[in-house]
Every structure is written in structure tokens, then in C-alpha cells.
Coordinates of C-alpha atoms and ligand atoms in Angstrom, one line a residue:
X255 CA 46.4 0.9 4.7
X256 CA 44.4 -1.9 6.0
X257 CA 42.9 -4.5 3.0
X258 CA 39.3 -2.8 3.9
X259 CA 40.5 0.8 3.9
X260 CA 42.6 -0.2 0.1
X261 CA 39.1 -1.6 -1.5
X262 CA 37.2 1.2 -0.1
X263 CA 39.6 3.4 -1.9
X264 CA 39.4 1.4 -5.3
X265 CA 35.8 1.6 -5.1
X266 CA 35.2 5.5 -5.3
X267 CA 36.7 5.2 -8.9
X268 CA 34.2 3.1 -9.6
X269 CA 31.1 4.0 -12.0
X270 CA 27.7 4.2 -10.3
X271 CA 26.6 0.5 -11.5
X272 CA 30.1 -1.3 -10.4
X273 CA 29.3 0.4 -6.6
X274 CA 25.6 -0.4 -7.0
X275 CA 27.0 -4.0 -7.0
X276 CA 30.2 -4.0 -5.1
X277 CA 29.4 -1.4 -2.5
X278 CA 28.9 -2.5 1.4
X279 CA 29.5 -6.0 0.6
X280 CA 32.9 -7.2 3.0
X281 CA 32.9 -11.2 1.9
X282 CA 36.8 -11.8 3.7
X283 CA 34.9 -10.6 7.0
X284 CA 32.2 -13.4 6.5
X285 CA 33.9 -16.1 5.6
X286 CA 33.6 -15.4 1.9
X287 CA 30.0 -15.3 2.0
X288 CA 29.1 -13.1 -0.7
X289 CA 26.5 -11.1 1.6
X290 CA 26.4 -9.5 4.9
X291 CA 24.8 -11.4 7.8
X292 CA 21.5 -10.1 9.1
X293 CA 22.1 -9.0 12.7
X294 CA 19.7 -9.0 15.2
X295 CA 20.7 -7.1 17.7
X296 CA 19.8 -4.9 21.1
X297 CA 22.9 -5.8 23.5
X298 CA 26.3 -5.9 22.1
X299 CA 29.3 -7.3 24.8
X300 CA 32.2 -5.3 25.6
X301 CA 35.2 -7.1 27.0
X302 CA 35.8 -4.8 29.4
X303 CA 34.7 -1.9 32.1
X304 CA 37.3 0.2 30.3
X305 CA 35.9 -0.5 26.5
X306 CA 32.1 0.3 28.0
X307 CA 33.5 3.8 29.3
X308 CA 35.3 4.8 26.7
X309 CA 32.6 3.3 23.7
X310 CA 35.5 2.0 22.3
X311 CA 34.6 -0.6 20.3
X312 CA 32.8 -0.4 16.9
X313 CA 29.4 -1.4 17.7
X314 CA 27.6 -0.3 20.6
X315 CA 24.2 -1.2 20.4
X316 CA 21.6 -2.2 18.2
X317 CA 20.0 1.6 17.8
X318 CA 23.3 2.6 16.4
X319 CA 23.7 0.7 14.0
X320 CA 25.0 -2.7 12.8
X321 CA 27.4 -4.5 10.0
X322 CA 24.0 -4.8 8.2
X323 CA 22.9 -1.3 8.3
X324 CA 26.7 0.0 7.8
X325 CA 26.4 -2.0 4.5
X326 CA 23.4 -0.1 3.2
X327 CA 24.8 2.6 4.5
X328 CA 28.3 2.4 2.7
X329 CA 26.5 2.0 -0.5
X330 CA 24.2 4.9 0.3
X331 CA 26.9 7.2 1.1
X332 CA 29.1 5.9 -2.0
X333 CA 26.0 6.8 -4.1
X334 CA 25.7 10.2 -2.8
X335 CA 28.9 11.5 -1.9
X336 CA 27.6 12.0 1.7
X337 CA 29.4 12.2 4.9
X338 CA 27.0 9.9 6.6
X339 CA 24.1 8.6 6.2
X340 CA 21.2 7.0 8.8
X341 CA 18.2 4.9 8.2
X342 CA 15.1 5.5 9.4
X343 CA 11.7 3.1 9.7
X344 CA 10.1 4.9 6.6
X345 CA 10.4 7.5 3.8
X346 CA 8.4 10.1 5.9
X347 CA 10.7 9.4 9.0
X348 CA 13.7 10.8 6.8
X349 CA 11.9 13.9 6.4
X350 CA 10.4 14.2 9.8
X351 CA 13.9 13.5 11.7
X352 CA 16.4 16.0 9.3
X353 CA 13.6 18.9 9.8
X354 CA 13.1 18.1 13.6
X355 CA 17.3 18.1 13.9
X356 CA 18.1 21.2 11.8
X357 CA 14.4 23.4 13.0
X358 CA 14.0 25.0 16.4
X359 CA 10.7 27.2 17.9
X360 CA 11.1 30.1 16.2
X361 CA 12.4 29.2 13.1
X362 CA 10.9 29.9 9.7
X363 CA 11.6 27.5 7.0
X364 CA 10.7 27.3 3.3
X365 CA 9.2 24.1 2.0
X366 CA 8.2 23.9 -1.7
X367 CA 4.7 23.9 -2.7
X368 CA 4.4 20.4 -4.6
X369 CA 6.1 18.4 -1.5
X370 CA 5.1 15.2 -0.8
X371 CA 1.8 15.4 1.1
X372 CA 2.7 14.2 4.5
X373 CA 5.6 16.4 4.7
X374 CA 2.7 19.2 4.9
X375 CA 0.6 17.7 6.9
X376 CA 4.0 17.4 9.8
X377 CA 5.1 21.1 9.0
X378 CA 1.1 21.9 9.5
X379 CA 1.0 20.1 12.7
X380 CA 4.1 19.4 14.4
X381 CA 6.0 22.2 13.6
X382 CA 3.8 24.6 13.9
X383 CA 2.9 23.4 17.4
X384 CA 6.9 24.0 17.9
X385 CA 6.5 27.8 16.6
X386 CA 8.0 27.1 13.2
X387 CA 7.0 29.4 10.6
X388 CA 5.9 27.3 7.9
X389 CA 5.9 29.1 4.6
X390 CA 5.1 27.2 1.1
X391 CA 7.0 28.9 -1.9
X392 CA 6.6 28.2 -5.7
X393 CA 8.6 25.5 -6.5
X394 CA 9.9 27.1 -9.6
X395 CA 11.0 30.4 -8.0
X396 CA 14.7 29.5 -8.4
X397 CA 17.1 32.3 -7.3
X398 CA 14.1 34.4 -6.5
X399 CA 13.7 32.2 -3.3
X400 CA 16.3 34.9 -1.9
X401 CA 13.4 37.5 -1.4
X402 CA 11.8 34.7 0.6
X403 CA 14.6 34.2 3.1
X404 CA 14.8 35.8 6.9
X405 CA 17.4 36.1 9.4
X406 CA 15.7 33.2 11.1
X407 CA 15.0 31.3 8.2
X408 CA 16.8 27.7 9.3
X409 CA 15.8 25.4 6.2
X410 CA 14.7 25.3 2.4
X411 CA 13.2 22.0 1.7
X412 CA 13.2 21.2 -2.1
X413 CA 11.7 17.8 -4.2
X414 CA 12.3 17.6 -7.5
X415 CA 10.2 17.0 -9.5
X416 CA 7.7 17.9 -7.1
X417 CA 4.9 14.8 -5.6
X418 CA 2.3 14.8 -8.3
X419 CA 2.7 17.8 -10.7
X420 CA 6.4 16.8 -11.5
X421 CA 7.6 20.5 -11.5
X422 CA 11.4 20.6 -11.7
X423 CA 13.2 22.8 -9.7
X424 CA 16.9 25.0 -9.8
X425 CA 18.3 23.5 -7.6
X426 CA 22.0 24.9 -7.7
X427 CA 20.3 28.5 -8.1
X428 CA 18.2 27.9 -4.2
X429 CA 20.9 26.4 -2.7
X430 CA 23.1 29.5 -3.6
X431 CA 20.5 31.9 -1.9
X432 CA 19.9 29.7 0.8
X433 CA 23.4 29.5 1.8
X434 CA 24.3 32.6 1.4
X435 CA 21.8 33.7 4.2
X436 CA 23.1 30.2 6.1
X437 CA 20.5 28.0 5.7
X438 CA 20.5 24.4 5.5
X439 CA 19.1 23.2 2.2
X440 CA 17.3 19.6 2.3
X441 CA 15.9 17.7 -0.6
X442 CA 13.1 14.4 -1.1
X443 CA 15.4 12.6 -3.7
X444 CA 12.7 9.5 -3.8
X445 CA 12.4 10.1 -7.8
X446 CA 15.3 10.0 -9.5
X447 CA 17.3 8.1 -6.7
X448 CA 21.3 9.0 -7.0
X449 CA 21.5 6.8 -9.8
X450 CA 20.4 9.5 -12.1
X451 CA 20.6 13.0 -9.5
X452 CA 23.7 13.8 -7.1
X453 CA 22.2 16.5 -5.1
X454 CA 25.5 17.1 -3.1
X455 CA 26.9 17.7 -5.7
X456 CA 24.6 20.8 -7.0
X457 CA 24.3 21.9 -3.3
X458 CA 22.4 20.3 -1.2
X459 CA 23.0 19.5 2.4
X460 CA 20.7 16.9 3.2
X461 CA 19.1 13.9 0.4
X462 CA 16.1 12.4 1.9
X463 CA 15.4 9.0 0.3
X464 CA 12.1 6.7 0.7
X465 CA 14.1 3.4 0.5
X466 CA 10.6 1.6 -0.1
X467 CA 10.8 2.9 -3.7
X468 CA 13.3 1.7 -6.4
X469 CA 16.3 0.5 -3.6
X470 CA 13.7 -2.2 -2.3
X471 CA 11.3 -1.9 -5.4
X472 CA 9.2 -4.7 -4.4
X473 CA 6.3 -3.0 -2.6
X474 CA 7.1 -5.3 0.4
X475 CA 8.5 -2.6 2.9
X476 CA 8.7 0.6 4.4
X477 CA 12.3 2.0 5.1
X478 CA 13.6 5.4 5.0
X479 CA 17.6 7.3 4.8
X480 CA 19.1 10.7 5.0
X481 CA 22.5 11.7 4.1
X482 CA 24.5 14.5 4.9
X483 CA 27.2 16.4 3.6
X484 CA 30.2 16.8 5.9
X485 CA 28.9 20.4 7.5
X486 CA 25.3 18.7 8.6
X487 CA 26.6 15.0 9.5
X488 CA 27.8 15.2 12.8
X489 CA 24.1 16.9 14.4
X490 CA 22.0 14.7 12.1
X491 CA 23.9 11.6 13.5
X492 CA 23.6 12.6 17.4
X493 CA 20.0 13.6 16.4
X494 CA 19.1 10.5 14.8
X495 CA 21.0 8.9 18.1
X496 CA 18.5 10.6 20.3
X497 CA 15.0 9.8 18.8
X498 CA 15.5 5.9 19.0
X499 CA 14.6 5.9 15.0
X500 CA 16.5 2.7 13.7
X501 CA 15.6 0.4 11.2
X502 CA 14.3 -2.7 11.3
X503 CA 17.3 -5.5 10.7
X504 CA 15.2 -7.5 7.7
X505 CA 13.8 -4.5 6.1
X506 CA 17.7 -3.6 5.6
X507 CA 19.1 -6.1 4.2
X508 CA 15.8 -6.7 1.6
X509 CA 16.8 -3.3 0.6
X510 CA 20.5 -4.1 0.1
X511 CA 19.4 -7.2 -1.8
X512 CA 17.1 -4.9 -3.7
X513 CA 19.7 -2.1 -4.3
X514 CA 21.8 -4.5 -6.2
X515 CA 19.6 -4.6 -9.3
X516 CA 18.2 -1.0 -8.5
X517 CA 20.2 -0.1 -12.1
X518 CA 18.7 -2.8 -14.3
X519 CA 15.0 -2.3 -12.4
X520 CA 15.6 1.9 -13.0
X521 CA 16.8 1.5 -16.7
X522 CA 13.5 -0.7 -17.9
X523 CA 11.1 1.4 -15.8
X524 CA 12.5 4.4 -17.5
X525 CA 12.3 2.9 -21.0
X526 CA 8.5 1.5 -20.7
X527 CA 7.7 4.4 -18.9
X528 CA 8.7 6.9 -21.8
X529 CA 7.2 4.1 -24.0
X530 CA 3.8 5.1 -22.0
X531 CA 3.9 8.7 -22.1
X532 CA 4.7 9.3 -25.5
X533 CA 2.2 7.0 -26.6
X534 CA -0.5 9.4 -24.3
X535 CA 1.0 12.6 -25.5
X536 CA -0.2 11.8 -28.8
X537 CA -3.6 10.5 -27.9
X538 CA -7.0 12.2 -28.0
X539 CA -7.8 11.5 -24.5
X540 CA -5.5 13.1 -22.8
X541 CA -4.9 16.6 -22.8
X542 CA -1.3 17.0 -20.8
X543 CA 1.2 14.4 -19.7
X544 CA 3.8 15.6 -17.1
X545 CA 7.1 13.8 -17.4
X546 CA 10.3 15.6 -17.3
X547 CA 12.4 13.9 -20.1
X548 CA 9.7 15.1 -22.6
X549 CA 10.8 17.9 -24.8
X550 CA 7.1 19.3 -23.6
X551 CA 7.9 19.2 -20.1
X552 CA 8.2 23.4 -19.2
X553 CA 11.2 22.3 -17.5
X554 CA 12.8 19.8 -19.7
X555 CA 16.1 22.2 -20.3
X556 CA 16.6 22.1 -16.5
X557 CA 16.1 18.4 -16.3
X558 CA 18.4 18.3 -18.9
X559 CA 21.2 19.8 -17.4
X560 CA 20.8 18.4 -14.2
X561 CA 19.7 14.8 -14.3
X562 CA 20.8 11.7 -16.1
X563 CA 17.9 10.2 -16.7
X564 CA 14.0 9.7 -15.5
X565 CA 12.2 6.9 -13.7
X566 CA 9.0 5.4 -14.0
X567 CA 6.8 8.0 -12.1
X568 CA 4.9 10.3 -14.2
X569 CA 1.1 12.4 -14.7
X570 CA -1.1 12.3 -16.9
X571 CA -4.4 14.3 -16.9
X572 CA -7.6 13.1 -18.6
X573 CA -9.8 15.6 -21.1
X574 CA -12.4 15.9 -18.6
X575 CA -13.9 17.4 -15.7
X576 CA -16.5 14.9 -14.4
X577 CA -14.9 13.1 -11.5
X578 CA -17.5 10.2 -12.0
X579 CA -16.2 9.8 -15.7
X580 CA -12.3 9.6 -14.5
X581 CA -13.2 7.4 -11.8
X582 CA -15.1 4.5 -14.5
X583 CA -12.0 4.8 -16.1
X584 CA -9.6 4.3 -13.2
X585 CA -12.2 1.8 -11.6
X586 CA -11.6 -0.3 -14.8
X587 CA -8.0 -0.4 -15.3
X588 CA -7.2 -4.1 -14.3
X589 CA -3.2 -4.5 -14.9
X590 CA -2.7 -1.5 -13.7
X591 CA -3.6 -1.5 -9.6
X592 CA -5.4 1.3 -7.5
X593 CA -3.3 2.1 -4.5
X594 CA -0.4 4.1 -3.6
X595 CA 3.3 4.5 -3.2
X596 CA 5.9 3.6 -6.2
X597 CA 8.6 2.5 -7.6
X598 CA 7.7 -1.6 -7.3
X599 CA 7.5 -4.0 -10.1
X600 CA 3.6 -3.7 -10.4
X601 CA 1.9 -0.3 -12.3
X602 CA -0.2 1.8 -10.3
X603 CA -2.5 4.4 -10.8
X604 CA -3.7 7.2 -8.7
X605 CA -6.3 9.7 -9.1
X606 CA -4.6 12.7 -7.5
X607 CA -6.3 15.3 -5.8
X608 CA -4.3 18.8 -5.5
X609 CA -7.0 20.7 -2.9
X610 CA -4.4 21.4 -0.6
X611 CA -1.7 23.4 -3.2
X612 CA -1.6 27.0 -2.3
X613 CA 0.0 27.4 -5.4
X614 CA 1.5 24.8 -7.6
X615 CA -2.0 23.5 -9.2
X616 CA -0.8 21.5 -11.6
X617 CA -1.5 22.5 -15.1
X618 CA -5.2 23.2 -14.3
X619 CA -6.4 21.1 -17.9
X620 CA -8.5 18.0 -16.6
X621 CA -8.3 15.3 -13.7
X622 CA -4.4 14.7 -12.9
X623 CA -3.6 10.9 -12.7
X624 CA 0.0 9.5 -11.5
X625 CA 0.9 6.6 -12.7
X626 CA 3.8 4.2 -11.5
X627 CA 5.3 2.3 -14.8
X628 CA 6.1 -1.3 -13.9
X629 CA 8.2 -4.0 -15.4
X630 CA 5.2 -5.5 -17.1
X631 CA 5.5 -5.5 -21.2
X632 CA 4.0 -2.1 -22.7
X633 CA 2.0 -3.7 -24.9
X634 CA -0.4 -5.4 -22.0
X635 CA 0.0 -1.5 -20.5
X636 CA -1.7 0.4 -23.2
X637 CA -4.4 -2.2 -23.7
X638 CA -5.0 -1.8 -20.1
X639 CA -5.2 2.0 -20.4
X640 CA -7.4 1.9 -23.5
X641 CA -9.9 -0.4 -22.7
X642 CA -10.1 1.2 -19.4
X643 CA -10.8 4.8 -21.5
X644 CA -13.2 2.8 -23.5
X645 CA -15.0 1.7 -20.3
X646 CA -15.1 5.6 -19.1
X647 CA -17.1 6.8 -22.3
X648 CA -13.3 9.1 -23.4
X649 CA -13.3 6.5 -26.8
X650 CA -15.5 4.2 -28.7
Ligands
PLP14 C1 6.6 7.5 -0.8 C2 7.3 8.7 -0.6 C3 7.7 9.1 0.7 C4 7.4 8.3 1.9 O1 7.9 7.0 2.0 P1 7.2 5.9 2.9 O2 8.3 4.9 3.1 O3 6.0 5.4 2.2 O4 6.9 6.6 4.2 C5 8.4 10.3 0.8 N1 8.7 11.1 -0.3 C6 8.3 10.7 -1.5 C7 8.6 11.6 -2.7 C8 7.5 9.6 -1.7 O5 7.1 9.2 -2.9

């Protein structure tokens, strides 16, 4: 066994924190330097006619991949158990390149309810041009997902929670009725990341991953990745191969470098998140908050069972009804930013508008706001948040 293949092998023992770290990194094939280089790359030189023919070397090209993206890669797949794993130019690319893969004309697929927005808006248009049948199901319908499924029915796609309303979902329970009737199951693993959900390991075919969240976690790039268990690897690597869908060679390694402290940044996101939404469960403002590792979360015993531990991404909804009111409040928040995606160092706040659910509404009880716990101290949070309520008329 070569020394690469023997370390490889010593690190699957390792817990997630000590491959978070160690992962990808091959120092005796840099000249000790601790990190990978970042290559730059369209041509790579073959020594000979024979080599070319055969693709017989390694590296072939810069589309397919480099020693910088095969070291995000390793830890990616380390992380998740996969087979493989490819890297796409953003979170929505790793869902629109798995579904365009694994979905023909024809088809009909299941996607969950509460997914991500865009992910409807590219089943509403680009599949649907394809002649996919597009059907949204209730993304807490569990085992009963099996009355949903057809002959042709190709894919489930599953998020948990779901974008927004933070619904958790069965996921060993779909993926048995999906796969009994052969379909591929895929999932949007953005929130918990595999630091604290395995979804290989309860099922799942496919984990979808918007690296721009926690892995880079600085709100400085786009980046996407999809993994694949060993039945869906091959066909989502030729795929991936044939839409010319790489990533970009800096955008790679910032997320490497950001992956490394992924664990500490996830762990104090997670505490002065909970901090957070206890402190609005209890106050008179607020009439529901939505975050899964609260014993008031509807589907806190699934959470439970499945997870092993929450992030910093949760909802909150306001006791009101006047748009104008909830927007004075959001307009004065002034820690706290207005804009979206997650998961960086900075808190965010959106104002979330559910008009195009069919049928996960949310809990229906006042204006829904998501909010993106940062690393800033909790203290400086909840003044932010009160004297923005105090600014909306909700508290003298
Ligand atoms: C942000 C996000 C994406 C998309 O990621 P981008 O890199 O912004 O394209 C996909 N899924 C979820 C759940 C997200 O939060």
C-alpha cells in the first residue's frame, strides 16, 4: 500500500473534526507545504501520443478536475461517505446538474413543498419545458410519499429542514418508498452540513451542498457540490463531464481554507443561535419561532433522532399582520444586515414571503422572518432586535 493509500486509510477512523482538519491535505506531495497549491489550469501535457489516447494519466484537463478540487473533494466525500463528489459554480448549480442528470422528458418527479425557491422556479421552467412532471408534495408526508409515486416517477427531492418554514422531514421513511419503486432520492443538505446530518447514511442517493454557506462562511463566494452514493456516481460524474460545470480554482481553495474551521464556526453559530431563539420564544412580540432543536419545534423528536445538532438558520414570525409595521422593524435592525444567503460571520435578516407554497404555509401566525445568527456576541444581537421592535411600534 502506497504512503497516500495507508493515510487515506487511517483517516476514515477518524472523528468528523480530525478529517475536517486533516482531510485533502497531501503536504509530502508539496514539499511539506501544509496546503495544496492553487492550480490554474485549462491544458495539462501528456508525455506521449499513447498517454493522450488512452487518458492515462491522472489529470486531463482543467474541467475535470485538479489537485485543488480533489482536495475539497476528498474532504467532501470523507464527510459524507460518498462515492464521488463534483463541484459546481454555485449552490443552485448542484441542484440544477443532479436533476438535469438523473430526469428525462417524461419523467415525473416529487420535490418537497418548502424547497429552496430557485429549485421551483428550474423545475417550473426548465423541466417542465423538458416534459417533466413536476409535482410538489407535503414535506412532512413521510412514508405516505408512496401513494405519490408512479412507474415513471425518476426522483424525490427532499431539504430538511425545509427553506424558510424549517419543516423536518423522514427522511429514512421517503427514501424506503422511493426506492422501493426505484427512484433516485436527492437531498439540499445546505443546513445542517455533514457535520451534524449523514444523509447516506439514512438513504439518500444524492447530498446537494451550497458550499457558499458554512464550508466558505465568509459571504465572499458562490460555489456549489454534489455527492453520490456508489449506485448514482458514475452517471453524475460523466454528466457533470458533459455540461462544462467546474469550479472556479480560488473559489476552491477559499472553501478548503474555510472548511477547516467549518466545526468551531458551526458550534458557536449553533450556541448564539439557540441563545437567540429562546430568548424570542419567551417574548411578547413574537408569536412562533421555528427552529428544530426546540422542544416546540412539531418536529423536534425527528430532529432528534436524526441529527446531531442545529446551525444558525432559523424563523421567527412577528405578532402582526401589517407588512408596513414588520418592515419599520426590519428597516431598523442595524447589526443585523438586510440581504440574503447564510451561513457567513455577519447576522442577517429576511422578511420571507411564502406566496408561492402550494402547501407548506408556514405556521400561518404573523409575518415569517429568517434570520442567519452570526458570530457577533448575543448580547449586541438582542439589543439590535429590541430596539429594532421598539422602532416598529411591537414595544414601548
Ligand atoms: C443558498 C442556498 C442554495 C443556493 O446556493 P448559491 O450558492 O447561493 O447558489 C441552495 N440551497 C439552499 C438551501 C440554500 O440556502
Amino acid at each position: 500500500m502506497s504512503k497516500e493509500k495507508a493515510e487515506q486509510e487511517n483517516q476514515k477512523t477518524y472523528q468528523l473534526d480530525t478529517k475536517l482538519t486533516h482531510t485533502g491535505n497531501h503536504p509530502d506531495n508539496y514539499h511539506g507545504f501544509v496546503n495544496p497549491p492553487v492550480v490554474h489550469a485549462s491544458t495539462v501535457l501528456y508525455p506521449n501520443y499513447e498517454t493522450m489516447r488512452t487518458r492515462g494519466q491522472k489529470y486531463t484537463y482543467g474541467t475535470k478536475g485538479t489537485p485543488t478540487t480533489d482536495a475539497l473533494c476528498e474532504v467532501l466525500d470523507e464527510m459524507e461517505g460518498s462515492a464521488g463528489t463534483v463541484l459546481v459554480p454555485s449552490g443552485l448549480a448542484a441542484i440544477t446538474i443532479p436533476l438535469l442528470a438523473f430526469v428525462s422528458g417524461g419523467d415525473h418527479i416529487l420535490v418537497l413543498d418548502s424547497c429552496y425557491g430557485p429549485t421551483r422556479d428550474f423545475c417550473d421552467d426548465v423541466l417542465v419545458r423538458m416534459g417533466v412532471d413536476v409535482e410538489y408534495y407535503d414535506p412532512l408526508i413521510g412514508a405516505g410519499i408512496s401513494k405519490l409515486m408512479r412507474d415513471n416517477t425518476s426522483v424525490v427531492f427532499t431539504e430538511s429542514p425545509g427553506s424558510n418554514t424549517f419543516e423536518i422531514q423522514d427522511i429514512p421513511a421517503i427514501c424506503k418508498a422511493a426506492h422501493e419503486r426505484n427512484a433516485i432520492v436527492m437531498i439540499d443538505n445546505t443546513w445542517a452540513t455533514p457535520l451534524y446530518f449523514k444523509p447516506l447514511e439514512h438513504g439518500i442517493d444524492i447530498s446537494i451542498h451550497a458550499l457558499t454557506k458554512y464550508p466558505a462562511g465568509h459571504s465572499d463566494l458562490v460555489l456549489g457540490s454534489v455527492s453520490a452514493n456508489e449506485k448514482c456516481w458514475k452517471k453524475l460524474q460523466r454528466h457533470h463531464g458533459i455540461m462544462g460545470c467546474c469550479a472556479s480554482p480560488d473559489d476552491t481553495y477559499l472553501t478548503l481554507r474555510g472548511i477547516r474551521s467549518m466545526g468551531v464556526r458551526i458550534r458557536e453559530h449553533e450556541k448564539n443561535a439557540l441563545e437567540i431563539a429562546k430568548w424570542l420564544e419567551e417574548h411578547p412580540a413574537i408569536a412562533t419561532v421555528l427552529h428544530p432543536a426546540l422542544p416546540s419545534h412539531p418536529q423536534h423528536e425527528l430532529w432528534q433522532r436524526d441529527f446531531k445538532g442545529s446551525t444558525g438558520l432559523f424563523g421567527f414570525t412577528l405578532k402582526t399582520d401589517d407588512m408596513e409595521k414588520a418592515a419599520r422593524f426590519y428597516d431598523a435592525l442595524n447589526i443585523i444586515g438586510r440581504g440574503y444567503s447564510w451561513a457567513g460571520y455577519e447576522s442577517l435578516a429576511v422578511l420571507v414571503n411564502l406566496s408561492d407554497r402550494k402547501i407548506a404555509k408556514g405556521t400561518g401566525d404573523g409575518i415569517l422572518v429568517r434570520l442567519n445568527v452570526g458570530l457577533e456576541d448575543p448580547i449586541d444581537l438582542k439589543a439590535d432586535i429590541t430596539q429594532a421592535l421598539r422602532a416598529g411600534g411591537f414595544i414601548n
